[in-house]
Structures are given as C-alpha cells and as structure tokens.
C-alpha cells in the first residue's frame, strides 16, 4: 500500500556575493507529491540542452543573467522519490554598490502570489480541488569580507485562502 505524500516544495539557495556585486549561487529545488510527478512528466521528453534551458528559465526571475555551471535533475526514474533540481552558477551583477555597501534591489526567490491567486477562471461553476500548496524556502546570503547583511523587515499576510510570511 502506498502512503500519500504531502504536496510541497522545498527550496534552498546559497548566494555568495563578491565585493563588486556579482555572486556565486547554488541551490536545490525539491518537489514532493503530485507536483513532483507533474515536474517529472514535464521534463521526461526533454534532451540535455532543453533541460538546461528549463533550469535557466526557472532561475531567471531571481538571477537575471545567470551563467549555469551545473544543472542536474534527479528522481525521474523513481515514482516514490521527490523530483530534485540542483544547480550552480554565476551572476555577474546581482547587487549594486551604494553607501559603502551592496544593495539587492530584487528579492531572492520572490513569491508570485498574484499570478497564483488572482486569476480569472473560464469556468462558470466552481471546481473545488484539494491542492494545498506549501513551499518552504531557505536562502543563505554570504556577504563579502567586511560587509554585514541587513535584512528587510519581516512581513506576514493572512487571508481566507492562506498565509504568507517572510522572516
């Protein structure tokens, strides 16, 4: 008997900034449950070049201009395993110089809640499907020698359809 796997996504990213604002970045994206199955199905027909393009497109919102040195997809052959995307690369200009330090103007792995939750469906009658979406992100930021990271203020939003929080 199969046990039901909780639908979730776990993302971990390490960003090591250099003094000029470039960064070495690496991460792992793990998809569990139906999301993992859908991801496996989406990439099974792709060749190595197309797979690399998929990973680059996935990272483009957070790391514009990334040059991948590694992109590995794991778990495709095991229906019980999560689908895993591991990657490493270099971003030439992730941060800009300001006031003797570096500033990241864009969020790392921004939540795209509007595209997920504010769409107008074409249905005229409701279709209710249980599709819990749980994503856990861990971002490690390594500052260049002599600089200390300062995070933006924490945020939280609660509503009838879910909770979003950033610590």
Coordinates of N, CA and C in Angstrom, one line a residue:
X1 N 0.8 -1.2 0.0 CA 0.0 0.0 0.0 C 0.9 1.2 0.0
X2 N 0.6 2.2 -0.9 CA 1.3 3.5 -0.9 C 0.8 4.4 0.1
X3 N 1.7 5.1 0.7 CA 1.3 6.2 1.6 C 1.2 7.5 0.8
X4 N 0.3 8.3 1.2 CA 0.1 9.6 0.5 C 1.3 10.6 0.9
X5 N 1.9 11.1 -0.1 CA 3.0 12.1 0.1 C 2.4 13.5 0.1
X6 N 2.8 14.2 1.1 CA 2.3 15.6 1.3 C 2.8 16.4 0.1
X7 N 1.9 17.2 -0.5 CA 2.2 18.1 -1.6 C 3.0 19.3 -1.1
X8 N 4.2 19.4 -1.5 CA 5.0 20.5 -1.0 C 6.3 20.7 -1.9
X9 N 6.9 21.9 -1.7 CA 8.1 22.2 -2.4 C 9.1 22.8 -1.4
X10 N 10.3 22.3 -1.5 CA 11.4 22.8 -0.6 C 12.5 23.4 -1.4
X11 N 12.9 24.6 -1.1 CA 13.9 25.3 -1.9 C 15.0 25.8 -1.0
X12 N 16.3 25.5 -1.3 CA 17.4 26.0 -0.6 C 18.3 26.7 -1.6
X13 N 18.8 27.9 -1.2 CA 19.7 28.6 -2.1 C 20.8 29.2 -1.3
X14 N 22.0 29.2 -1.8 CA 23.2 29.9 -1.2 C 23.7 30.9 -2.1
X15 N 23.8 32.1 -1.7 CA 24.3 33.3 -2.5 C 25.5 33.8 -1.9
X16 N 26.6 33.7 -2.5 CA 27.9 34.3 -2.0 C 28.3 35.5 -2.9
X17 N 28.1 36.7 -2.3 CA 28.3 37.9 -3.0 C 29.8 38.2 -3.0
X18 N 30.3 38.8 -4.1 CA 31.7 39.4 -4.1 C 31.6 40.9 -3.9
X19 N 32.7 41.5 -3.7 CA 32.8 42.9 -3.4 C 32.2 43.8 -4.5
X20 N 32.2 43.3 -5.8 CA 31.7 44.1 -6.9 C 30.2 43.9 -7.2
X21 N 29.5 43.1 -6.4 CA 28.1 42.8 -6.6 C 27.7 41.6 -7.4
X22 N 28.7 40.9 -7.9 CA 28.5 39.6 -8.6 C 28.3 38.6 -7.5
X23 N 27.8 37.4 -7.9 CA 27.6 36.3 -6.9 C 27.8 35.0 -7.5
X24 N 28.2 34.1 -6.7 CA 28.2 32.6 -7.0 C 27.0 32.1 -6.3
X25 N 26.1 31.4 -7.0 CA 24.8 30.9 -6.5 C 24.7 29.4 -6.7
X26 N 24.1 28.8 -5.7 CA 23.8 27.4 -5.9 C 22.6 27.0 -5.1
X27 N 21.9 26.0 -5.6 CA 20.6 25.7 -4.9 C 20.1 24.3 -5.2
X28 N 19.0 24.0 -4.5 CA 18.3 22.7 -4.7 C 16.8 23.0 -4.6
X29 N 16.1 22.5 -5.5 CA 14.6 22.7 -5.5 C 14.0 21.3 -5.5
X30 N 13.2 20.9 -4.5 CA 12.6 19.6 -4.3 C 11.1 19.7 -4.4
X31 N 10.5 18.8 -5.2 CA 9.1 18.8 -5.4 C 8.6 17.4 -4.9
X32 N 7.6 17.5 -4.0 CA 7.0 16.3 -3.4 C 5.6 16.1 -3.9
X33 N 5.1 14.9 -3.9 CA 3.7 14.6 -4.2 C 3.4 14.8 -5.7
X34 N 2.2 15.3 -5.9 CA 1.7 15.4 -7.3 C 2.6 16.4 -8.1
X35 N 3.0 17.5 -7.4 CA 3.9 18.5 -8.1 C 5.2 17.8 -8.6
X36 N 5.7 16.9 -7.8 CA 6.9 16.1 -8.3 C 6.6 15.3 -9.5
X37 N 5.4 14.6 -9.5 CA 5.0 13.8 -10.6 C 4.8 14.6 -11.8
X38 N 4.2 15.8 -11.7 CA 3.9 16.7 -12.8 C 5.3 17.2 -13.4
X39 N 6.2 17.5 -12.5 CA 7.5 18.0 -13.0 C 8.3 16.9 -13.7
X40 N 8.2 15.7 -13.2 CA 8.9 14.6 -13.9 C 8.3 14.4 -15.3
X41 N 7.0 14.4 -15.4 CA 6.3 14.2 -16.6 C 6.7 15.3 -17.6
X42 N 6.9 16.6 -17.1 CA 7.2 17.7 -18.0 C 8.6 17.6 -18.6
X43 N 9.5 17.0 -17.9 CA 10.9 17.0 -18.4 C 11.3 15.7 -19.0
X44 N 10.5 14.7 -18.9 CA 11.0 13.3 -19.3 C 11.3 13.3 -20.8
X45 N 10.6 14.1 -21.6 CA 10.8 14.1 -23.1 C 11.9 15.1 -23.5
X46 N 12.5 15.8 -22.6 CA 13.4 16.9 -23.0 C 14.9 16.3 -23.1
X47 N 15.6 16.9 -24.0 CA 17.0 16.5 -24.1 C 17.9 17.3 -23.1
X48 N 19.2 17.1 -23.0 CA 20.0 17.8 -22.1 C 20.0 19.3 -22.2
X49 N 20.0 19.7 -23.5 CA 20.0 21.2 -23.7 C 18.7 21.8 -23.3
X50 N 17.6 21.2 -23.6 CA 16.3 21.7 -23.2 C 16.1 21.7 -21.7
X51 N 16.7 20.7 -21.0 CA 16.6 20.6 -19.6 C 17.4 21.8 -18.9
X52 N 18.5 22.1 -19.5 CA 19.3 23.2 -19.0 C 18.5 24.5 -19.2
X53 N 17.9 24.7 -20.3 CA 17.1 25.9 -20.6 C 15.9 26.0 -19.6
X54 N 15.3 24.9 -19.2 CA 14.2 24.9 -18.2 C 14.8 25.4 -16.9
X55 N 15.9 24.9 -16.5 CA 16.5 25.4 -15.2 C 16.9 26.8 -15.3
X56 N 17.5 27.3 -16.4 CA 17.8 28.7 -16.6 C 16.5 29.6 -16.5
X57 N 15.4 29.1 -17.1 CA 14.2 29.9 -17.1 C 13.6 29.9 -15.7
X58 N 13.7 28.8 -14.9 CA 13.3 28.8 -13.6 C 14.0 29.8 -12.7
X59 N 15.3 30.0 -13.0 CA 16.1 30.9 -12.2 C 16.1 32.4 -12.6
X60 N 15.6 32.6 -13.8 CA 15.7 33.9 -14.4 C 15.1 35.1 -13.6
X61 N 14.0 34.8 -12.9 CA 13.3 35.8 -12.1 C 14.2 36.3 -11.0
X62 N 14.9 35.4 -10.3 CA 15.8 35.8 -9.2 C 17.2 36.2 -9.6
X63 N 17.7 35.5 -10.7 CA 19.1 35.7 -11.0 C 19.2 36.0 -12.5
X64 N 18.8 37.2 -12.9 CA 18.9 37.6 -14.3 C 20.4 37.5 -14.8
X65 N 20.6 37.0 -15.9 CA 22.0 36.9 -16.5 C 22.8 35.7 -15.9
X66 N 22.2 34.8 -15.2 CA 22.9 33.7 -14.6 C 23.6 32.8 -15.7
X67 N 24.8 32.4 -15.4 CA 25.5 31.5 -16.3 C 25.7 30.2 -15.5
X68 N 24.9 29.2 -15.9 CA 25.0 27.9 -15.2 C 26.3 27.2 -15.4
X69 N 26.8 26.6 -14.3 CA 28.0 25.7 -14.4 C 27.5 24.3 -14.2
X70 N 26.3 24.1 -13.6 CA 25.8 22.8 -13.3 C 24.3 22.9 -13.2
X71 N 23.6 21.9 -13.8 CA 22.2 21.7 -13.7 C 21.9 20.2 -13.8
X72 N 21.4 19.7 -12.7 CA 21.1 18.3 -12.6 C 19.7 18.0 -12.1
X73 N 19.0 17.1 -12.8 CA 17.7 16.7 -12.4 C 17.7 15.3 -11.9
X74 N 17.1 15.1 -10.7 CA 17.2 13.8 -10.1 C 15.8 13.3 -9.7
X75 N 15.6 12.0 -9.6 CA 14.4 11.4 -9.1 C 13.4 11.0 -10.2
X76 N 13.8 11.2 -11.4 CA 12.9 10.9 -12.5 C 12.5 9.4 -12.6
X77 N 13.4 8.5 -12.3 CA 13.1 7.1 -12.5 C 12.5 6.4 -11.3
X78 N 12.3 7.1 -10.2 CA 11.7 6.6 -9.0 C 10.4 7.3 -8.7
X79 N 9.3 6.6 -8.9 CA 8.0 7.3 -8.6 C 7.8 7.7 -7.2
X80 N 8.5 7.1 -6.3 CA 8.3 7.4 -4.8 C 9.2 8.6 -4.4
X81 N 10.3 8.9 -5.2 CA 11.2 9.9 -4.9 C 10.7 11.3 -5.3
X82 N 11.1 12.3 -4.5 CA 10.8 13.7 -5.0 C 11.6 14.0 -6.3
X83 N 11.1 15.0 -7.0 CA 11.8 15.5 -8.2 C 12.7 16.5 -7.7
X84 N 14.0 16.5 -8.0 CA 15.0 17.4 -7.4 C 15.8 18.1 -8.6
X85 N 15.9 19.4 -8.5 CA 16.7 20.2 -9.4 C 17.8 20.8 -8.6
X86 N 19.1 20.4 -8.9 CA 20.3 21.0 -8.3 C 21.0 21.8 -9.4
X87 N 21.5 23.0 -8.9 CA 22.1 23.9 -9.9 C 23.2 24.7 -9.2
X88 N 24.1 25.2 -10.0 CA 25.2 26.1 -9.6 C 25.4 27.1 -10.7
X89 N 25.8 28.3 -10.4 CA 26.1 29.3 -11.4 C 26.7 30.5 -10.9
X90 N 26.9 31.5 -11.8 CA 27.5 32.8 -11.5 C 26.5 33.8 -12.1
X91 N 26.3 34.9 -11.3 CA 25.5 36.0 -11.7 C 26.5 37.2 -11.7
X92 N 26.7 37.9 -12.8 CA 27.7 38.9 -12.9 C 27.3 40.2 -12.1
X93 N 26.0 40.6 -12.0 CA 25.6 41.8 -11.3 C 24.3 41.5 -10.6
X94 N 24.4 41.0 -9.4 CA 23.2 40.7 -8.5 C 22.9 41.9 -7.6
X95 N 23.9 42.5 -7.1 CA 23.8 43.7 -6.2 C 24.5 44.9 -6.8
X96 N 24.1 46.1 -6.3 CA 24.7 47.3 -6.8 C 25.4 48.0 -5.6
X97 N 26.4 48.7 -5.8 CA 27.1 49.5 -4.8 C 26.3 50.7 -4.4
X98 N 26.2 50.9 -3.1 CA 25.5 52.1 -2.5 C 26.0 52.3 -1.1
X99 N 26.3 53.5 -0.7 CA 26.6 53.9 0.6 C 27.7 53.0 1.3
X100 N 28.7 52.7 0.5 CA 29.8 51.8 1.1 C 29.4 50.4 1.2
X101 N 28.3 50.0 0.7 CA 27.9 48.6 0.8 C 27.3 48.1 -0.5
X102 N 26.6 47.0 -0.4 CA 25.9 46.5 -1.6 C 24.4 46.4 -1.3
X103 N 23.6 46.6 -2.3 CA 22.1 46.6 -2.2 C 21.6 45.6 -3.2
X104 N 20.7 44.7 -2.7 CA 20.0 43.8 -3.5 C 18.6 44.4 -3.7
X105 N 18.4 44.9 -5.0 CA 17.1 45.6 -5.2 C 15.9 44.6 -5.4
X106 N 16.2 43.4 -5.8 CA 15.1 42.4 -6.0 C 15.2 41.3 -5.0
X107 N 14.1 40.7 -4.7 CA 14.0 39.6 -3.7 C 14.7 38.4 -4.3
X108 N 15.3 37.6 -3.5 CA 15.8 36.3 -4.0 C 14.5 35.3 -3.8
X109 N 14.2 34.7 -4.9 CA 13.1 33.7 -5.0 C 11.8 34.5 -4.6
X110 N 11.4 35.5 -5.3 CA 10.2 36.2 -5.0 C 8.9 35.4 -5.1
X111 N 8.0 35.6 -4.2 CA 6.7 34.9 -4.2 C 5.8 35.6 -5.3
X112 N 5.3 34.8 -6.2 CA 4.5 35.3 -7.3 C 3.0 35.0 -7.0
X113 N 2.5 35.6 -5.9 CA 1.2 35.3 -5.4 C 0.1 35.8 -6.3
X114 N 0.3 36.9 -7.0 CA -0.8 37.4 -7.9 C -1.1 36.5 -9.0
X115 N 0.0 36.0 -9.6 CA -0.2 35.0 -10.7 C -0.9 33.7 -10.3
X116 N -0.6 33.3 -9.0 CA -1.1 32.1 -8.5 C -2.6 32.3 -8.0
X117 N -2.9 33.4 -7.4 CA -4.2 33.5 -6.7 C -5.2 34.5 -7.3
X118 N -4.8 35.3 -8.2 CA -5.7 36.4 -8.7 C -5.9 36.2 -10.2
X119 N -6.2 34.9 -10.6 CA -6.5 34.7 -12.0 C -8.0 34.5 -12.1
X120 N -8.5 34.9 -13.3 CA -9.9 34.7 -13.6 C -10.1 33.4 -14.3
X121 N -10.9 32.5 -13.8 CA -11.1 31.2 -14.4 C -12.1 31.4 -15.6
X122 N -12.1 30.4 -16.5 CA -13.1 30.4 -17.5 C -14.3 29.6 -17.2
X123 N -14.3 29.0 -16.0 CA -15.5 28.2 -15.6 C -16.6 29.0 -15.1
X124 N -17.8 28.6 -15.3 CA -19.0 29.3 -14.8 C -19.5 28.6 -13.5
X125 N -19.1 27.4 -13.2 CA -19.4 26.8 -12.0 C -18.1 26.4 -11.3
X126 N -18.1 26.5 -9.9 CA -16.9 26.2 -9.2 C -16.4 24.8 -9.4
X127 N -15.1 24.6 -9.4 CA -14.5 23.3 -9.4 C -13.6 23.3 -8.2
X128 N -13.9 22.6 -7.2 CA -13.1 22.6 -6.0 C -12.2 21.3 -5.9
X129 N -11.0 21.6 -5.9 CA -10.0 20.5 -5.8 C -9.1 20.8 -4.6
X130 N -8.7 19.7 -3.9 CA -7.8 19.9 -2.8 C -6.4 20.0 -3.4
X131 N -5.8 21.1 -3.3 CA -4.5 21.3 -3.9 C -3.7 22.2 -2.9
X132 N -3.3 21.7 -1.7 CA -2.6 22.5 -0.8 C -1.2 22.8 -1.4
X133 N -0.8 24.1 -1.3 CA 0.5 24.5 -1.8 C 1.3 24.9 -0.6
X134 N 2.3 24.2 -0.3 CA 3.2 24.5 0.8 C 4.6 24.6 0.2
X135 N 5.2 25.8 0.4 CA 6.6 26.0 -0.1 C 7.4 26.5 1.1
X136 N 8.5 25.8 1.3 CA 9.5 26.3 2.3 C 10.7 26.7 1.6
X137 N 11.2 27.9 1.8 CA 12.4 28.4 1.2 C 13.4 28.8 2.2
X138 N 14.7 28.4 2.0 CA 15.8 28.7 2.8 C 16.8 29.4 2.0
X139 N 17.1 30.7 2.2 CA 18.1 31.4 1.5 C 19.2 31.8 2.4
X140 N 20.4 31.4 2.0 CA 21.6 31.8 2.8 C 22.4 32.8 2.0
X141 N 22.6 34.0 2.6 CA 23.4 35.1 1.9 C 24.7 35.2 2.6
X142 N 25.8 35.1 1.8 CA 27.1 35.3 2.3 C 27.7 36.6 1.8
X143 N 27.9 37.5 2.7 CA 28.4 38.8 2.4 C 29.9 38.8 2.1
X144 N 30.4 39.7 1.3 CA 31.8 39.8 1.1 C 32.5 40.2 2.4
X145 N 33.8 39.9 2.4 CA 34.6 40.3 3.6 C 34.4 41.7 4.0
X146 N 34.1 42.0 5.3 CA 33.9 43.3 5.8 C 32.5 43.9 5.7
X147 N 31.6 43.2 5.0 CA 30.2 43.7 5.0 C 29.3 42.8 5.8
X148 N 28.3 43.4 6.4 CA 27.3 42.6 7.2 C 26.0 42.7 6.6
X149 N 25.3 41.6 6.3 CA 24.0 41.6 5.8 C 22.9 42.2 6.7
X150 N 22.0 43.1 6.2 CA 20.9 43.6 6.9 C 19.7 43.3 6.2
X151 N 18.8 42.6 6.8 CA 17.6 42.1 6.2 C 16.5 43.2 6.2
X152 N 15.6 43.1 5.2 CA 14.4 43.9 5.3 C 13.5 43.5 6.4
X153 N 12.5 44.3 6.8 CA 11.6 43.9 7.9 C 10.8 42.7 7.6
X154 N 10.5 41.9 8.6 CA 9.7 40.7 8.3 C 8.3 41.1 7.9
X155 N 7.6 40.3 7.1 CA 6.3 40.5 6.6 C 5.4 39.3 6.8
X156 N 4.1 39.6 7.0 CA 3.1 38.5 7.1 C 1.8 39.0 6.6
X157 N 1.1 38.1 5.8 CA -0.2 38.4 5.3 C -1.1 37.1 5.5
X158 N -2.2 37.4 6.1 CA -3.2 36.3 6.3 C -4.5 36.6 5.7
X159 N -5.1 35.6 5.1 CA -6.4 35.7 4.5 C -7.2 34.4 4.5
X160 N -8.4 34.5 3.9 CA -9.2 33.2 4.0 C -8.6 32.1 3.1
X161 N -7.7 32.4 2.2 CA -7.1 31.4 1.3 C -5.7 31.0 1.7
X162 N -5.2 31.5 2.7 CA -3.8 31.0 3.1 C -3.0 32.1 3.8
X163 N -1.8 31.8 4.1 CA -0.9 32.6 4.9 C 0.4 32.8 4.1
X164 N 1.0 33.9 4.1 CA 2.3 34.2 3.5 C 3.1 34.9 4.6
X165 N 4.3 34.4 4.8 CA 5.2 35.0 5.8 C 6.6 35.0 5.3
X166 N 7.3 36.1 5.6 CA 8.7 36.2 5.3 C 9.4 36.7 6.6
X167 N 10.3 35.9 7.1 CA 11.0 36.3 8.4 C 12.3 37.0 8.1

